[in-house]
């Protein structure tokens, strides 16, 4: 029985791991400022402390929604969530280049308005998606929110991406960059799945490039973002990169079929 050649092995590795092969290594330097755009350590501590306080409030709300903690307040979870988003708005307005706050605002808005905000359809969404806290927002508001989410994630990625391949990152910057890429990848991936629903159409402002994308475009960009999320430290995102990539899935099927035929003496199986 013929054995796999080095070329066969290389092809299979590329299908299973899109990052296989030569690439610039990720350089982490813990002596660098935690955020390259908030380089003063005292200021960073102040800004990150404000952000942690907001995130702690969001986590508290989630525990109460899940019934894991009693709620001392009569204020509905949606109202408290919106207050947290307003606090993030203020933080971003004061420190527009602080990427972590943008990543967290995008996540909070997705929780409030749903992962399927980029698509409108008459068909019920998948049960794997969390139920939005606000199910009655008007169309115009949803378009504005979707624009904010996409802009926040793109800006977070842009703010922290090294300008040169061999430029080092602080551990904190790499983590935030990984989170932003992974979150955007998940957002695109869920949008692609929703576009398969009955009468589905995009709910995106025409000024955004995503407004012109098809399902396969969302799948491919999701895969790329998962790959980058994996590169910057998220192993789950790295594993999702191939499964979300329609081209890789198709190539994998073609290679497997070709090899089955080759090792069966050229006969179809």
Coordinates of C-alpha atoms in Angstrom, one line a residue:
X1 CA 0.0 0.0 0.0
X2 CA 1.5 3.4 -1.0
X3 CA 2.6 5.7 1.8
X4 CA 1.9 9.4 2.0
X5 CA 4.5 11.6 0.4
X6 CA 5.8 14.7 2.2
X7 CA 3.7 16.8 -0.2
X8 CA 0.5 14.8 0.8
X9 CA 1.3 15.4 4.4
X10 CA 1.9 19.1 3.8
X11 CA -1.5 19.5 2.0
X12 CA -3.3 17.7 4.8
X13 CA -1.6 19.9 7.4
X14 CA -2.7 23.0 5.6
X15 CA -6.3 21.8 5.5
X16 CA -6.3 20.9 9.2
X17 CA -4.3 24.0 10.2
X18 CA -4.5 27.1 8.0
X19 CA -1.6 28.5 9.9
X20 CA 0.7 25.6 9.1
X21 CA 3.9 26.7 7.3
X22 CA 6.3 29.6 7.6
X23 CA 4.9 32.8 9.1
X24 CA 6.1 35.6 11.3
X25 CA 6.1 34.4 15.0
X26 CA 4.0 36.2 17.5
X27 CA 6.3 38.2 19.8
X28 CA 5.1 38.9 23.3
X29 CA 6.9 41.4 25.5
X30 CA 5.6 42.0 29.0
X31 CA 7.8 45.1 29.4
X32 CA 5.8 47.0 26.8
X33 CA 2.9 49.3 27.8
X34 CA -0.3 47.2 28.4
X35 CA -2.0 49.3 25.7
X36 CA 0.1 51.0 23.0
X37 CA -2.5 53.8 22.7
X38 CA -2.7 54.4 26.5
X39 CA 1.0 54.2 27.2
X40 CA 1.1 56.1 30.5
X41 CA 0.9 53.4 33.2
X42 CA -1.1 55.5 35.7
X43 CA -3.6 56.5 33.1
X44 CA -4.0 52.9 31.9
X45 CA -4.6 51.8 35.5
X46 CA -7.3 54.5 35.8
X47 CA -9.0 53.6 32.5
X48 CA -8.8 49.8 33.0
X49 CA -10.2 50.1 36.5
X50 CA -13.2 52.1 35.2
X51 CA -13.7 49.4 32.6
X52 CA -13.4 46.5 35.1
X53 CA -16.1 48.2 37.3
X54 CA -18.5 48.3 34.3
X55 CA -17.8 44.7 33.3
X56 CA -18.3 43.6 36.9
X57 CA -21.8 45.2 36.8
X58 CA -22.6 43.3 33.6
X59 CA -21.4 40.0 35.0
X60 CA -23.6 40.6 38.1
X61 CA -26.6 41.2 35.8
X62 CA -25.9 38.0 33.9
X63 CA -25.7 36.0 37.1
X64 CA -29.1 37.4 38.1
X65 CA -30.6 36.7 34.7
X66 CA -29.4 33.1 35.0
X67 CA -31.0 32.8 38.5
X68 CA -27.6 32.2 40.1
X69 CA -27.8 35.3 42.3
X70 CA -30.7 37.2 43.8
X71 CA -31.4 40.7 42.4
X72 CA -31.7 43.4 45.0
X73 CA -33.0 45.8 42.4
X74 CA -36.4 46.1 40.9
X75 CA -34.9 47.6 37.8
X76 CA -35.3 45.3 34.8
X77 CA -32.0 43.7 33.5
X78 CA -32.4 45.4 30.1
X79 CA -32.4 48.9 31.8
X80 CA -29.3 48.0 33.9
X81 CA -27.5 46.6 30.8
X82 CA -28.3 49.8 28.9
X83 CA -26.8 51.8 31.8
X84 CA -23.6 49.8 31.5
X85 CA -23.5 50.5 27.8
X86 CA -23.9 54.2 28.5
X87 CA -21.0 54.0 30.9
X88 CA -18.9 52.3 28.1
X89 CA -20.0 55.1 25.7
X90 CA -18.6 57.7 28.1
X91 CA -15.4 55.8 28.6
X92 CA -14.9 55.5 24.8
X93 CA -15.8 59.1 24.2
X94 CA -13.1 60.1 26.7
X95 CA -10.5 57.5 25.6
X96 CA -11.4 56.7 21.9
X97 CA -8.2 54.7 21.3
X98 CA -8.7 52.3 24.2
X99 CA -9.5 49.2 22.3
X100 CA -10.7 46.9 25.1
X101 CA -13.7 49.2 25.9
X102 CA -14.8 49.0 22.2
X103 CA -14.5 45.2 22.3
X104 CA -16.6 45.0 25.4
X105 CA -19.2 47.5 24.1
X106 CA -19.7 45.4 21.0
X107 CA -20.2 42.3 23.2
X108 CA -22.7 44.1 25.4
X109 CA -24.7 45.4 22.4
X110 CA -24.8 41.9 20.9
X111 CA -26.2 40.6 24.2
X112 CA -28.9 43.2 24.3
X113 CA -30.0 43.1 20.6
X114 CA -28.9 39.6 19.6
X115 CA -26.3 37.9 17.6
X116 CA -28.6 37.9 14.6
X117 CA -28.9 41.7 14.5
X118 CA -27.3 41.9 11.0
X119 CA -30.0 39.8 9.4
X120 CA -33.8 40.2 9.3
X121 CA -36.0 37.2 8.6
X122 CA -39.5 35.9 9.0
X123 CA -38.2 32.5 10.2
X124 CA -37.3 31.8 13.9
X125 CA -33.6 31.9 14.7
X126 CA -31.6 28.9 16.0
X127 CA -32.1 28.0 19.6
X128 CA -28.3 28.0 20.0
X129 CA -28.4 31.9 20.0
X130 CA -29.1 33.6 23.3
X131 CA -32.4 35.4 23.5
X132 CA -31.9 39.1 23.0
X133 CA -32.8 41.3 26.0
X134 CA -34.5 43.8 23.7
X135 CA -36.8 42.2 21.2
X136 CA -38.8 45.2 20.2
X137 CA -36.2 47.7 19.0
X138 CA -37.2 49.5 15.8
X139 CA -35.5 48.8 12.5
X140 CA -33.7 52.1 12.3
X141 CA -32.2 51.6 15.8
X142 CA -31.1 48.1 14.9
X143 CA -29.2 49.4 11.9
X144 CA -27.5 52.0 14.0
X145 CA -26.6 49.4 16.6
X146 CA -25.2 47.0 14.0
X147 CA -23.1 49.8 12.6
X148 CA -21.7 50.5 16.1
X149 CA -20.9 46.8 16.7
X150 CA -19.1 46.4 13.4
X151 CA -17.2 49.7 13.8
X152 CA -16.2 48.9 17.4
X153 CA -14.7 45.5 16.4
X154 CA -12.9 46.9 13.3
X155 CA -11.5 49.8 15.3
X156 CA -10.4 47.5 18.2
X157 CA -8.5 45.3 15.7
X158 CA -7.0 48.3 13.9
X159 CA -5.8 50.0 17.1
X160 CA -3.9 47.0 18.3
X161 CA -2.7 45.2 15.2
X162 CA 1.1 45.6 14.9
X163 CA 2.2 47.8 12.0
X164 CA 5.0 45.4 11.1
X165 CA 5.0 41.5 11.3
X166 CA 7.8 41.3 13.8
X167 CA 6.6 44.1 16.1
X168 CA 6.0 42.7 19.6
X169 CA 2.8 43.0 21.6
X170 CA 2.2 43.2 25.3
X171 CA 0.2 40.2 26.8
X172 CA -2.8 42.5 27.4
X173 CA -2.8 43.8 23.9
X174 CA -2.5 40.3 22.4
X175 CA -5.4 39.1 24.6
X176 CA -7.7 42.0 23.6
X177 CA -6.8 41.6 19.9
X178 CA -7.6 37.9 20.1
X179 CA -10.9 38.6 21.7
X180 CA -11.8 41.2 19.1
X181 CA -10.9 38.9 16.2
X182 CA -12.7 36.0 17.8
X183 CA -15.8 38.0 18.6
X184 CA -16.0 39.4 15.1
X185 CA -15.5 35.9 13.6
X186 CA -18.4 34.5 15.7
X187 CA -20.6 37.5 14.7
X188 CA -19.8 36.9 11.0
X189 CA -20.3 33.1 11.4
X190 CA -23.7 33.5 13.0
X191 CA -24.7 36.0 10.4
X192 CA -23.8 33.5 7.6
X193 CA -26.0 30.9 9.3
X194 CA -28.9 33.3 9.6
X195 CA -28.7 34.2 5.9
X196 CA -29.9 30.7 5.2
X197 CA -33.2 31.4 6.9
X198 CA -36.4 32.0 5.0
X199 CA -36.7 35.5 3.4
X200 CA -33.4 36.5 5.1
X201 CA -31.9 39.8 4.1
X202 CA -29.0 41.9 5.5
X203 CA -29.7 44.7 8.0
X204 CA -26.6 46.7 7.6
X205 CA -26.0 50.3 6.7
X206 CA -25.1 50.7 3.0
X207 CA -21.9 52.5 3.9
X208 CA -20.4 49.3 5.4
X209 CA -18.5 46.9 3.2
X210 CA -20.4 44.0 4.8
X211 CA -23.7 45.3 3.2
X212 CA -22.5 43.9 -0.1
X213 CA -21.4 40.5 1.2
X214 CA -23.0 37.1 0.4
X215 CA -23.2 34.2 2.7
X216 CA -19.9 32.8 1.5
X217 CA -18.2 36.1 2.2
X218 CA -19.3 36.1 5.8
X219 CA -18.1 32.5 6.1
X220 CA -14.7 33.3 4.7
X221 CA -14.2 36.4 6.8
X222 CA -15.3 34.5 9.9
X223 CA -12.7 31.9 9.2
X224 CA -10.0 34.5 8.7
X225 CA -10.9 36.2 11.9
X226 CA -11.0 32.9 13.8
X227 CA -7.5 32.2 12.4
X228 CA -6.2 35.5 13.6
X229 CA -7.9 35.1 17.0
X230 CA -6.0 31.8 17.2
X231 CA -2.8 33.4 16.2
X232 CA -3.1 35.9 19.1
X233 CA -3.8 33.2 21.7
X234 CA -7.4 31.8 21.4
X235 CA -7.0 28.1 20.8
X236 CA -10.8 27.6 20.3
X237 CA -10.8 30.2 17.6
X238 CA -7.9 28.5 15.9
X239 CA -9.8 25.2 15.9
X240 CA -12.9 27.0 14.4
X241 CA -11.0 28.6 11.6
X242 CA -11.1 25.6 9.3
X243 CA -14.6 24.4 10.2
X244 CA -16.0 27.9 9.4
X245 CA -14.1 28.2 6.0
X246 CA -16.2 26.9 3.1
X247 CA -13.1 26.7 0.8
X248 CA -11.1 24.6 3.3
X249 CA -14.1 22.3 3.8
X250 CA -14.5 21.9 0.1
X251 CA -10.7 21.3 -0.5
X252 CA -10.7 18.8 2.4
X253 CA -13.5 16.8 0.8
X254 CA -11.8 16.9 -2.6
X255 CA -8.4 15.8 -1.2
X256 CA -9.9 13.0 0.8
X257 CA -11.8 11.7 -2.2
X258 CA -8.7 12.0 -4.5
X259 CA -6.6 10.0 -2.0
X260 CA -9.3 7.4 -1.5
X261 CA -9.2 6.9 -5.3
X262 CA -5.4 6.9 -5.5
X263 CA -5.0 4.2 -2.8
X264 CA -7.8 2.2 -4.3
X265 CA -5.9 1.9 -7.6
X266 CA -7.7 4.7 -9.3
X267 CA -11.2 3.1 -8.8
X268 CA -14.0 5.2 -7.4
X269 CA -15.2 4.1 -4.0

